[in-house]
CSV table of N, CA and C in Angstrom, one decimal:
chain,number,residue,atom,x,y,z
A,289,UNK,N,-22.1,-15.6,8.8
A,289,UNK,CA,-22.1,-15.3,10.2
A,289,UNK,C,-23.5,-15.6,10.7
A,290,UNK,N,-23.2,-16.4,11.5
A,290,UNK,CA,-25.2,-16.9,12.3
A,290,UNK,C,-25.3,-15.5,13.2
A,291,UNK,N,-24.5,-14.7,13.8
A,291,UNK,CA,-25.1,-13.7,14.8
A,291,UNK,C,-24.7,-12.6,13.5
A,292,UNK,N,-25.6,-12.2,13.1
A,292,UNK,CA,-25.4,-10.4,12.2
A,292,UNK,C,-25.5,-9.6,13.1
A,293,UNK,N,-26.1,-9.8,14.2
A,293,UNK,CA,-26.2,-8.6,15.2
A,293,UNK,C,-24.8,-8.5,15.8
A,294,UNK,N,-23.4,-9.0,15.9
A,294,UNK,CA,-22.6,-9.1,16.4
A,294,UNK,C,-21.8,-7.9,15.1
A,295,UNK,N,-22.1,-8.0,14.4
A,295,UNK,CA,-21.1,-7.6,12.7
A,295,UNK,C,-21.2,-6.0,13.1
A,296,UNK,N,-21.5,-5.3,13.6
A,296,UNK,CA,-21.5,-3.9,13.7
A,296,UNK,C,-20.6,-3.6,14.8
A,297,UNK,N,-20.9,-4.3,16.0
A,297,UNK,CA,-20.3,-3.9,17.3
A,297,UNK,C,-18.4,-4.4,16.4
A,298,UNK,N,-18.6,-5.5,16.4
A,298,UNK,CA,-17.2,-6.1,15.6
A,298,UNK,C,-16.0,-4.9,15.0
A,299,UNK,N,-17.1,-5.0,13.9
A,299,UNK,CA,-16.3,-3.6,12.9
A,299,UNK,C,-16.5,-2.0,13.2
A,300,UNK,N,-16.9,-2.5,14.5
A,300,UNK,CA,-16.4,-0.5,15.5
A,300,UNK,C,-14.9,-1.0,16.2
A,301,UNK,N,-15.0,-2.2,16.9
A,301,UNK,CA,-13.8,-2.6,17.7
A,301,UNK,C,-12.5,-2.4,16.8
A,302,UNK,N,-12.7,-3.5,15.5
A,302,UNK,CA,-11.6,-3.4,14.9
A,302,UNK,C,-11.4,-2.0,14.0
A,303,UNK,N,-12.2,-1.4,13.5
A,303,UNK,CA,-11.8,0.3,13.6
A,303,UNK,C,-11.6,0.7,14.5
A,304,UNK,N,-11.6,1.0,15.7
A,304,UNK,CA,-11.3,1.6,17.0
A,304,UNK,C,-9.6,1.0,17.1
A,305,UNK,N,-9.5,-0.5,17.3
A,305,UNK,CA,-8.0,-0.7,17.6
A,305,UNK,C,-6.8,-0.6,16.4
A,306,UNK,N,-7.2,-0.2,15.0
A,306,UNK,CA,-6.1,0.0,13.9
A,306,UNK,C,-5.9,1.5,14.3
A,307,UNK,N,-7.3,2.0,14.5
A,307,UNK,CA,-6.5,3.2,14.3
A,307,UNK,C,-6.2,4.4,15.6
A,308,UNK,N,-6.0,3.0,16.8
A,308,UNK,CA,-5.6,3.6,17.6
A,308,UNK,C,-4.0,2.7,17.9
A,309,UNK,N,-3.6,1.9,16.9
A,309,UNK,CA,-2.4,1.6,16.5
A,309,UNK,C,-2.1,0.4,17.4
A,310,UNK,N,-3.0,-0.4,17.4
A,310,UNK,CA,-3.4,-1.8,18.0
A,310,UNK,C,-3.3,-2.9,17.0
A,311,UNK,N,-2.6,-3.1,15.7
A,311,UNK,CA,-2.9,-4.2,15.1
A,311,UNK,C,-3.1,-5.4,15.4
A,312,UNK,N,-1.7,-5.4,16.5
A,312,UNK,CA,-2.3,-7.0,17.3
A,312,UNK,C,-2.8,-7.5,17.5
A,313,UNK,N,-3.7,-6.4,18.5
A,313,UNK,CA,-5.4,-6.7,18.9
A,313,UNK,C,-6.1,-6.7,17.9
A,314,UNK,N,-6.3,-5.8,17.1
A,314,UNK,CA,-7.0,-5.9,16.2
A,314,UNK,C,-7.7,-7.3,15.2
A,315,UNK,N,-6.0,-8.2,14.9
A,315,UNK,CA,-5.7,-9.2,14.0
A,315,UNK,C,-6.4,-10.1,15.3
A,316,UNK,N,-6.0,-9.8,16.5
A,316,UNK,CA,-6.4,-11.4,17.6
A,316,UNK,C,-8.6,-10.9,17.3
A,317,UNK,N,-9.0,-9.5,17.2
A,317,UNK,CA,-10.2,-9.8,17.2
A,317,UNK,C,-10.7,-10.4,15.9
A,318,UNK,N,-10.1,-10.4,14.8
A,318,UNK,CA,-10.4,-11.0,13.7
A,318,UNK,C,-10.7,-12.4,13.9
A,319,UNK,N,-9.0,-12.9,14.5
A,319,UNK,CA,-8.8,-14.2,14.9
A,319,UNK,C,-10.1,-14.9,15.9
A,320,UNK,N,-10.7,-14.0,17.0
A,320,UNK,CA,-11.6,-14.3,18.1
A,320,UNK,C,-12.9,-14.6,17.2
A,321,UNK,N,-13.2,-13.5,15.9
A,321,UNK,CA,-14.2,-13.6,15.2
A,321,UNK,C,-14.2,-14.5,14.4
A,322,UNK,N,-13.0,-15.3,14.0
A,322,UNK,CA,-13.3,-16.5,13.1
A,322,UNK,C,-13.8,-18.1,13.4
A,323,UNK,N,-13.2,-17.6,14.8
A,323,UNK,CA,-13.2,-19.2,15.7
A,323,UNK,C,-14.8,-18.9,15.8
A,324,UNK,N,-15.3,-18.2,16.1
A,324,UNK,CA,-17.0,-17.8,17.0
A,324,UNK,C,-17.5,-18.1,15.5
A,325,UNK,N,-17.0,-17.5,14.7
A,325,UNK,CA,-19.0,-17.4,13.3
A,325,UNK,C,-18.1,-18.0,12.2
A,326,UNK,N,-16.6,-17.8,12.2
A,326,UNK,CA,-16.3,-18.4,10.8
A,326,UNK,C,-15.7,-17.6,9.8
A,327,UNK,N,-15.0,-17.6,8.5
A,327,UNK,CA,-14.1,-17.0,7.5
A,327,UNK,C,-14.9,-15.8,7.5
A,328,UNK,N,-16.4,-15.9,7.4
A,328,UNK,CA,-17.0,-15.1,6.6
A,328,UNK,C,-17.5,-13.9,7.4
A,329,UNK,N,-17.1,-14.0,8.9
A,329,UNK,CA,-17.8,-12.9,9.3
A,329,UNK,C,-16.6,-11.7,9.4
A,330,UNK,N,-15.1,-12.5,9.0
A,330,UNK,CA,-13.9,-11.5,8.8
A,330,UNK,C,-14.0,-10.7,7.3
A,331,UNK,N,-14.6,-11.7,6.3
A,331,UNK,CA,-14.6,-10.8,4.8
A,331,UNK,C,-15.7,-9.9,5.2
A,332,UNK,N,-16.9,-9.8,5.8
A,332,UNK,CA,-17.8,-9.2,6.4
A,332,UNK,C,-16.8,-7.8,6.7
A,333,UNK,N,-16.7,-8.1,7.9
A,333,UNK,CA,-16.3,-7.2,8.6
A,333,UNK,C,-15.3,-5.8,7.9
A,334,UNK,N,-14.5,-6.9,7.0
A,334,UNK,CA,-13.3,-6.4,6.1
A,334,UNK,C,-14.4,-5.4,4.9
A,335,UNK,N,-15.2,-5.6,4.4
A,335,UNK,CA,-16.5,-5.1,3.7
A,335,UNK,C,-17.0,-3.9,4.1
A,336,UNK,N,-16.9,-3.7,5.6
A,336,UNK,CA,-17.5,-2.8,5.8
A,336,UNK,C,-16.8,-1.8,6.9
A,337,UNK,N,-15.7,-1.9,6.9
A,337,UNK,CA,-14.9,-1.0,7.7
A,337,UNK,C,-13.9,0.1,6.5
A,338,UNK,N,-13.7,0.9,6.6
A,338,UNK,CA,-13.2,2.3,5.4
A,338,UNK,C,-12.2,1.6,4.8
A,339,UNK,N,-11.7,1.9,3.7
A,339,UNK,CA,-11.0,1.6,3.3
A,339,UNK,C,-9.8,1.9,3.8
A,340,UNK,N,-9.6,3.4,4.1
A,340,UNK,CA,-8.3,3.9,4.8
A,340,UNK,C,-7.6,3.1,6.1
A,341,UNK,N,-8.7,2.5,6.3
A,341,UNK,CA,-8.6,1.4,7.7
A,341,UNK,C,-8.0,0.0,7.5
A,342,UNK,N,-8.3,-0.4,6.4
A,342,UNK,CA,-8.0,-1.6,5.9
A,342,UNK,C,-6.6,-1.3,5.3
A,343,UNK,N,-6.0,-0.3,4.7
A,343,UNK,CA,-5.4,-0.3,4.4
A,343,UNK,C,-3.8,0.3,5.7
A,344,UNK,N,-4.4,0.6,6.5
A,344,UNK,CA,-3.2,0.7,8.1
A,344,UNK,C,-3.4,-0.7,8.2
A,345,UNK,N,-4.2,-1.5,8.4
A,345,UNK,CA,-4.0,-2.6,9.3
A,345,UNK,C,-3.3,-3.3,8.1
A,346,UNK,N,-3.7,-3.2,7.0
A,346,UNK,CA,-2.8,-4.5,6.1
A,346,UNK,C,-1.0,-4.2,6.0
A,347,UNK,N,-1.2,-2.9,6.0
A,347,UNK,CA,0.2,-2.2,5.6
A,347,UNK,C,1.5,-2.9,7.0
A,348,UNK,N,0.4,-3.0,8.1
A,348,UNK,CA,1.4,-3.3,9.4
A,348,UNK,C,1.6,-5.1,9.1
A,349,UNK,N,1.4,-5.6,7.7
A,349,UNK,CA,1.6,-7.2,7.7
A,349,UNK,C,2.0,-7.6,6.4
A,350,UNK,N,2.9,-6.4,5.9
A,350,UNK,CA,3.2,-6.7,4.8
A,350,UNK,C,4.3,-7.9,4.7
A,351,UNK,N,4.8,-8.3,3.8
A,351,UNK,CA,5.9,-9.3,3.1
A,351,UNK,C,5.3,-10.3,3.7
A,352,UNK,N,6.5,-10.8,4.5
A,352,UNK,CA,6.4,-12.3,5.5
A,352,UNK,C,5.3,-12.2,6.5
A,353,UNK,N,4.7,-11.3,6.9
A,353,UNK,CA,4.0,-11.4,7.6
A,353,UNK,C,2.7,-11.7,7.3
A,354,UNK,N,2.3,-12.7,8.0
A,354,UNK,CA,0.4,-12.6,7.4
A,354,UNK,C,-0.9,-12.5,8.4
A,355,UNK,N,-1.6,-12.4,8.2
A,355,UNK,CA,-2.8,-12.0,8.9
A,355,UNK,C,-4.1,-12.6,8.6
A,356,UNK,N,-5.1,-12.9,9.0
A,356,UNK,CA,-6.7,-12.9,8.7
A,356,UNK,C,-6.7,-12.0,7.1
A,357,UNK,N,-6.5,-10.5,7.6
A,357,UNK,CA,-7.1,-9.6,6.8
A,357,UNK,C,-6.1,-10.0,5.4
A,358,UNK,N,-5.2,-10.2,5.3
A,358,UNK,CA,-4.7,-10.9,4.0
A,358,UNK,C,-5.1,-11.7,3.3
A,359,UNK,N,-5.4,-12.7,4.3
A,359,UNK,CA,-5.9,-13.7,3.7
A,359,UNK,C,-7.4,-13.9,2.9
A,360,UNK,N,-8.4,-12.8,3.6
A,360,UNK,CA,-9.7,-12.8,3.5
A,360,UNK,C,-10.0,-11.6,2.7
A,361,UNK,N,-9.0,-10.7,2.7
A,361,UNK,CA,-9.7,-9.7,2.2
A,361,UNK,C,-10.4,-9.3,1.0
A,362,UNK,N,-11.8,-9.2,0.7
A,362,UNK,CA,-12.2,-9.1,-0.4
A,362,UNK,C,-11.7,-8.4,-1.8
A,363,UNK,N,-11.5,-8.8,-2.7
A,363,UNK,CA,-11.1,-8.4,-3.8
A,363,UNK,C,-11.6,-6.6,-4.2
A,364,UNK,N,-12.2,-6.3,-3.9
A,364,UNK,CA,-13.3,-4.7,-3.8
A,364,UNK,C,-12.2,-4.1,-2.7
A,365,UNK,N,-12.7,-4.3,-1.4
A,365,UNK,CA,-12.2,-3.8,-0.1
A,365,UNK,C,-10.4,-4.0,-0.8
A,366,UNK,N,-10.1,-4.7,-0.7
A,366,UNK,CA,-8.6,-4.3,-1.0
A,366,UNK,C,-8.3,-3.4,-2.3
A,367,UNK,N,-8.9,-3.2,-2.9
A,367,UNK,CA,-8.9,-2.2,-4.2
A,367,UNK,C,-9.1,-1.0,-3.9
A,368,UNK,N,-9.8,-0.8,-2.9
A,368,UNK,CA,-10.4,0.0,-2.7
A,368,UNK,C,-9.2,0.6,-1.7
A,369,UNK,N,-8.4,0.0,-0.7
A,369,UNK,CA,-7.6,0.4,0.4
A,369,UNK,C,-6.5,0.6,-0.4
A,370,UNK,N,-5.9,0.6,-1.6
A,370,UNK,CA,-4.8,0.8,-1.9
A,370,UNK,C,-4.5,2.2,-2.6
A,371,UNK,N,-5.9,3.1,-2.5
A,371,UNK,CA,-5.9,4.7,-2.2
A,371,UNK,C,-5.7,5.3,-1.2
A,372,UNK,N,-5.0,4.5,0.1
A,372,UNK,CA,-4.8,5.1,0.8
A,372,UNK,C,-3.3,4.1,1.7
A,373,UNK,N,-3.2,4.0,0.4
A,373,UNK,CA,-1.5,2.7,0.8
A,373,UNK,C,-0.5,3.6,1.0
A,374,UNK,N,-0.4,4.9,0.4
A,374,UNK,CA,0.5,5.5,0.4
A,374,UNK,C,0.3,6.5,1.7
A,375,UNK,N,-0.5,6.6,2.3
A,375,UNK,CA,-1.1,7.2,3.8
A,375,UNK,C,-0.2,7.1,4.8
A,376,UNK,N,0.1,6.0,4.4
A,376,UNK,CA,1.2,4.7,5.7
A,376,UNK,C,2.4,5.4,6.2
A,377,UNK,N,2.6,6.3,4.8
A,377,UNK,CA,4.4,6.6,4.2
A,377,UNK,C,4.1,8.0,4.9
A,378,UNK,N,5.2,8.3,5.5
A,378,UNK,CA,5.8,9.8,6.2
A,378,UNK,C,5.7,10.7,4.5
A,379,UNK,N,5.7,11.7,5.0
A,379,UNK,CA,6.5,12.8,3.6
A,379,UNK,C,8.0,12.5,3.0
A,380,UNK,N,8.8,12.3,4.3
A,380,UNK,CA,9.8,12.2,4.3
A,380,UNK,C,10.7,11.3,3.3
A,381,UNK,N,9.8,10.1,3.6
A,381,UNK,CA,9.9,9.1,3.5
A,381,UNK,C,10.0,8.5,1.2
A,382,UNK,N,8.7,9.7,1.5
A,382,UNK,CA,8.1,9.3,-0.2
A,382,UNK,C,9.0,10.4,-1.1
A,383,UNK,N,9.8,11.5,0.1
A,383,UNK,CA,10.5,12.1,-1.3
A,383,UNK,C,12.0,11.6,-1.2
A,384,UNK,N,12.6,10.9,0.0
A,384,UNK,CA,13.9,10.8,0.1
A,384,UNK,C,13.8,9.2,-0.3
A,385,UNK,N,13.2,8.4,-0.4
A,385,UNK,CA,13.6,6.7,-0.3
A,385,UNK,C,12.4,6.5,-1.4
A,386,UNK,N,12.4,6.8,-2.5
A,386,UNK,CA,11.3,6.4,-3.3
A,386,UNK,C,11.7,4.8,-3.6
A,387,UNK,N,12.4,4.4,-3.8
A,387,UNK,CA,12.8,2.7,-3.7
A,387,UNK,C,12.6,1.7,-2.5
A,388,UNK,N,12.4,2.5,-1.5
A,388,UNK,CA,11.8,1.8,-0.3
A,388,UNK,C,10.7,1.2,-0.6
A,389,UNK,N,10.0,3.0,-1.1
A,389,UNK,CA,8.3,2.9,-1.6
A,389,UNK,C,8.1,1.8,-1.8
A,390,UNK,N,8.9,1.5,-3.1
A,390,UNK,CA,8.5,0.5,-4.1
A,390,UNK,C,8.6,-0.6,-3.5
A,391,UNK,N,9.5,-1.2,-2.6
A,391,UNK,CA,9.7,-2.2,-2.0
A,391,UNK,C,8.9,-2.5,-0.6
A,392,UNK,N,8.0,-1.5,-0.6
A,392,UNK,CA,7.3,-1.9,0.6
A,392,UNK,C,5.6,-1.6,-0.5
A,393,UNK,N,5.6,-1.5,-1.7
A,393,UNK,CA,4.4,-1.1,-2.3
A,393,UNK,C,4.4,-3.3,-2.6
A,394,UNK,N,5.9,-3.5,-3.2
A,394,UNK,CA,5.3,-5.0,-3.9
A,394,UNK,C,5.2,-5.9,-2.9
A,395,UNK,N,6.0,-5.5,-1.9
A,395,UNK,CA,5.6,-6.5,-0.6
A,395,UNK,C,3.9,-6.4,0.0
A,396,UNK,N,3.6,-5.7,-0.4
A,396,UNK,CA,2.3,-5.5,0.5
A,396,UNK,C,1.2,-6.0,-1.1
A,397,UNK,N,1.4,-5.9,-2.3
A,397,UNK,CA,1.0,-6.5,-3.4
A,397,UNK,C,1.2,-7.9,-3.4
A,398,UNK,N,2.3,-8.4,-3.3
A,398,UNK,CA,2.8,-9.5,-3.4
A,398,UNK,C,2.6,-10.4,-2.3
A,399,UNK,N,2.0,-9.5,-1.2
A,399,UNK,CA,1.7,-10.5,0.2
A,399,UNK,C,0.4,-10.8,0.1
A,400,UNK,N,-0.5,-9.9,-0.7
A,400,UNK,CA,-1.9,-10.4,-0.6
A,400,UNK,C,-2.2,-11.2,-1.5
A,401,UNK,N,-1.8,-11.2,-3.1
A,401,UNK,CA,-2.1,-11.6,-3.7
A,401,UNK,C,-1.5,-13.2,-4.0
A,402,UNK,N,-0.6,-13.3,-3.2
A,402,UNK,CA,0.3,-14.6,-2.8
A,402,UNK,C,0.0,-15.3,-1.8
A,403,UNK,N,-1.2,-14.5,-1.2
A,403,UNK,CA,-1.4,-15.1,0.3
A,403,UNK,C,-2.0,-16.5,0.2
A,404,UNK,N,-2.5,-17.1,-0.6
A,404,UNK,CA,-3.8,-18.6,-0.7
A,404,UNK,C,-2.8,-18.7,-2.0
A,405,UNK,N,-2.9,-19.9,-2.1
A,405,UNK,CA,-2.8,-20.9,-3.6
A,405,UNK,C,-4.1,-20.7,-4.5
A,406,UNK,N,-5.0,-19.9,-4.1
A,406,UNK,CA,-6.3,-20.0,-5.1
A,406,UNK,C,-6.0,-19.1,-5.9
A,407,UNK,N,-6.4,-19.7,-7.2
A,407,UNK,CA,-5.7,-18.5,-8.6
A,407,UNK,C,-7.1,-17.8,-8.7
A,408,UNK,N,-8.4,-18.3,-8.6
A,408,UNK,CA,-9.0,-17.4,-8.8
A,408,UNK,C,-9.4,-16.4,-7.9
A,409,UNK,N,-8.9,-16.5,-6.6
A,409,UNK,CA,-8.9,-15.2,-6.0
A,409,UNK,C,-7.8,-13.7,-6.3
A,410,UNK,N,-6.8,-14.8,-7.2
A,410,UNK,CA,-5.5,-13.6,-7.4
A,410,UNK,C,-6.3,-13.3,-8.5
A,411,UNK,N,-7.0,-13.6,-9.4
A,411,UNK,CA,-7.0,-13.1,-10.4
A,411,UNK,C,-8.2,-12.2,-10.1
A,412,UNK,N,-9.3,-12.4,-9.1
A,412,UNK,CA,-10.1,-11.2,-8.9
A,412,UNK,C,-9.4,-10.0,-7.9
A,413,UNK,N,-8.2,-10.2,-7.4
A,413,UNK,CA,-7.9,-9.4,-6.2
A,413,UNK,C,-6.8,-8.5,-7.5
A,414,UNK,N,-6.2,-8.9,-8.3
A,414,UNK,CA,-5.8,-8.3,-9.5
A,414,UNK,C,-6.5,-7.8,-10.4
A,415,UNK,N,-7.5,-8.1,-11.4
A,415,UNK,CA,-8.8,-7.5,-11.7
A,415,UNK,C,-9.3,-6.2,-10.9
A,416,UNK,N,-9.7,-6.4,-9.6
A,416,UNK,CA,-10.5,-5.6,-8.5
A,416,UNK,C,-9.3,-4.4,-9.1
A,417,UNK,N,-8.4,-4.5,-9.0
A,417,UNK,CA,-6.9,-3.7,-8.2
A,417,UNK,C,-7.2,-3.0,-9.7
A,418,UNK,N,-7.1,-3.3,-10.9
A,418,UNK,CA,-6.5,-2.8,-12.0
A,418,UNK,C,-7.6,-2.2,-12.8
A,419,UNK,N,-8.6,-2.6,-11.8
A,419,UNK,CA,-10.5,-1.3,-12.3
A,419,UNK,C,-10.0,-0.1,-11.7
A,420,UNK,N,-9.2,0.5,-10.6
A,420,UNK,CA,-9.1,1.3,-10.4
A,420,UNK,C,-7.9,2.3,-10.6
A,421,UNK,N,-8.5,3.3,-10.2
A,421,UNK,CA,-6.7,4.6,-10.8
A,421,UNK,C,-5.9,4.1,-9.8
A,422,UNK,N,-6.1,4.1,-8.8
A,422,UNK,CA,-5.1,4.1,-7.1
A,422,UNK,C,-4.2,2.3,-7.9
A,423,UNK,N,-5.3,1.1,-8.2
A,423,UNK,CA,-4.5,0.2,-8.4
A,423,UNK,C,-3.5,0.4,-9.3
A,424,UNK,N,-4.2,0.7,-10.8
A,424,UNK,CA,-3.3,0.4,-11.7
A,424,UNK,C,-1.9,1.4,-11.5
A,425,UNK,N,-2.2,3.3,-10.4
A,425,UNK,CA,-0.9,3.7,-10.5
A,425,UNK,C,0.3,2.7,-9.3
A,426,UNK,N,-0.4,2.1,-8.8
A,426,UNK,CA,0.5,0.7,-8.0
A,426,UNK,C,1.0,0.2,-8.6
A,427,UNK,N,0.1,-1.0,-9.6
A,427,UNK,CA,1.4,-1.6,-10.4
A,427,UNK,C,1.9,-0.8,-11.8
A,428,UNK,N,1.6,0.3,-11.9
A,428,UNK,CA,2.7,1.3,-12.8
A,428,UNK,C,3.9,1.7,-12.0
A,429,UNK,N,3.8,1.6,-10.7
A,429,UNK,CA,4.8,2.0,-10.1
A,429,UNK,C,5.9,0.9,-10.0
A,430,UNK,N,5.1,-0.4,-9.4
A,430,UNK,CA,6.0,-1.3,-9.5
A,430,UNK,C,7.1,-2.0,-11.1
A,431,UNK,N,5.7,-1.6,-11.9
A,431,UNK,CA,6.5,-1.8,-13.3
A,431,UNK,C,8.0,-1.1,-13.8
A,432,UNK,N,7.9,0.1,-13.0
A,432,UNK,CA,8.6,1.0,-13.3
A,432,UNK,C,9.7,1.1,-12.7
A,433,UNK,N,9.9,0.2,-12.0
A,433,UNK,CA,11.1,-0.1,-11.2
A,433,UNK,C,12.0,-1.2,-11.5
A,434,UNK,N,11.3,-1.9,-12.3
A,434,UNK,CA,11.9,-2.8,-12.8
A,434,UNK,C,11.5,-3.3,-14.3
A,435,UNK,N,11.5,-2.7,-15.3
A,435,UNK,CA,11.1,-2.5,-17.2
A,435,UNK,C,11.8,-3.8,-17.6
A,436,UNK,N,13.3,-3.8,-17.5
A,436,UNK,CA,13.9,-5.0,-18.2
A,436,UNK,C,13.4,-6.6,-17.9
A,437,UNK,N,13.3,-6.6,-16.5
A,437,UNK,CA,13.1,-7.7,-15.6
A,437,UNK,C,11.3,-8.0,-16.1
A,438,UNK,N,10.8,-6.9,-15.9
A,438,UNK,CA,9.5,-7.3,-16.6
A,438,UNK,C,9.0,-8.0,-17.7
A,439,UNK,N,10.1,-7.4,-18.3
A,439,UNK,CA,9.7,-7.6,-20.1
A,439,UNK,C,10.6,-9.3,-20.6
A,440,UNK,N,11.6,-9.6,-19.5
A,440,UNK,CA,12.2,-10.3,-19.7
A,440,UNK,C,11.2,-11.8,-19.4
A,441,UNK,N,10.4,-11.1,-18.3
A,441,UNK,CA,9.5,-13.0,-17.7
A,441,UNK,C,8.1,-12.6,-18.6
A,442,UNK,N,8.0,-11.5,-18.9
A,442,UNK,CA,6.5,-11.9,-20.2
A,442,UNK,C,7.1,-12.7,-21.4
A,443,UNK,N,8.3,-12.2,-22.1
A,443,UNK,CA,9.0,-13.0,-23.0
A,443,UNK,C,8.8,-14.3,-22.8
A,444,UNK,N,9.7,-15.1,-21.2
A,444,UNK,CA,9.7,-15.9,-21.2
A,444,UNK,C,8.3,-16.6,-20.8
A,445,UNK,N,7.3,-16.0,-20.8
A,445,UNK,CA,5.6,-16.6,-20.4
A,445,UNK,C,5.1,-17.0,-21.9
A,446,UNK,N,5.7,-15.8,-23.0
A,446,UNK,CA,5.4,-15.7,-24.1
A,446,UNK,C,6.0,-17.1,-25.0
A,447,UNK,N,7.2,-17.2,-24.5
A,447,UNK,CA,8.1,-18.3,-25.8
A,447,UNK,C,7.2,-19.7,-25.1
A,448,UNK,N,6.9,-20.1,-24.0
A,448,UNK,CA,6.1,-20.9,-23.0
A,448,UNK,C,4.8,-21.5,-23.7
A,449,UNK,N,3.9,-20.1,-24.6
A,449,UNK,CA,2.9,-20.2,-25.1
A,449,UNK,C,2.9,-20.8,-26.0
A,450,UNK,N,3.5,-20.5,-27.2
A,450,UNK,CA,3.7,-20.8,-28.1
A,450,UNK,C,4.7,-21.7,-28.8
């Protein structure tokens, strides 16, 4: 980013509009900030706004949907927001539809880490994710919902190998 003096006012804006339930705007000031300085002043920004924040604004772009912040989001910063992925979810929600959960946990896994063709960013944004308790009880969760289906495409990664 050629202006760093811009990067503070930035990441008050886009804290200010997630969590006053503005994603749109939010994602358009990302978008405003990429055209002006470029990729890097969105991982920037994404870097330095809470994690609880990063993780409302990603949660509203899960599956099909994509965003800036999907696409840029640092491997740390997203590790770090998936201690507060479960935030998103009503009470209601996490005790009556626990298969929703799951279904809006791998969509929102599966959107980031699917978001680019670059393997080495999945494999740091996976890494980042699985240094921590919050990540790995994510994908324990997701494992856990599906054991046979799991163990069935490692086999077949495995017979592949060998």
């Amino acid at each position: 980013m050629t202006e760093k003096s811009n990067l503070p006012a930035l990441t008050k804006q886009v804290t200010e509009l997630v969590l006053a339930g503005s994603l749109g705007h939010a994602e358009q000031a990302f978008s405003e900030a990429a055209d002006q300085y470029g990729d890097l002043a969105v991982v920037e920004v994404l870097n330095n706004i809470p994690p609880q924040v990063t993780a409302l604004h990603m949660a509203g772009f899960d599956g099909g949907k994509m965003s800036l912040a999907t696409l840029l989001v640092p491997p740390k910063a997203w590790a770090d927001s998936l201690a507060f992925f479960a935030a998103t979810w009503g009470d209601d929600l996490i005790e009556d539809d626990p298969e929703r959960i799951a279904e809006s946990l791998f969509a929102h896994i599966h959107g980031v880490v699917f978001a680019t063709d670059d393997e080495e960013r999945r494999h740091a944004l996976l890494a980042e994710a699985s240094a921590t308790d919050w990540g790995s009880t994510a994908f324990a969760i997701l494992f856990s919902m599906a054991p046979k289906e799991i163990l069935e495409v490692a086999g077949e990664i495995i017979a592949k190998l060998t």
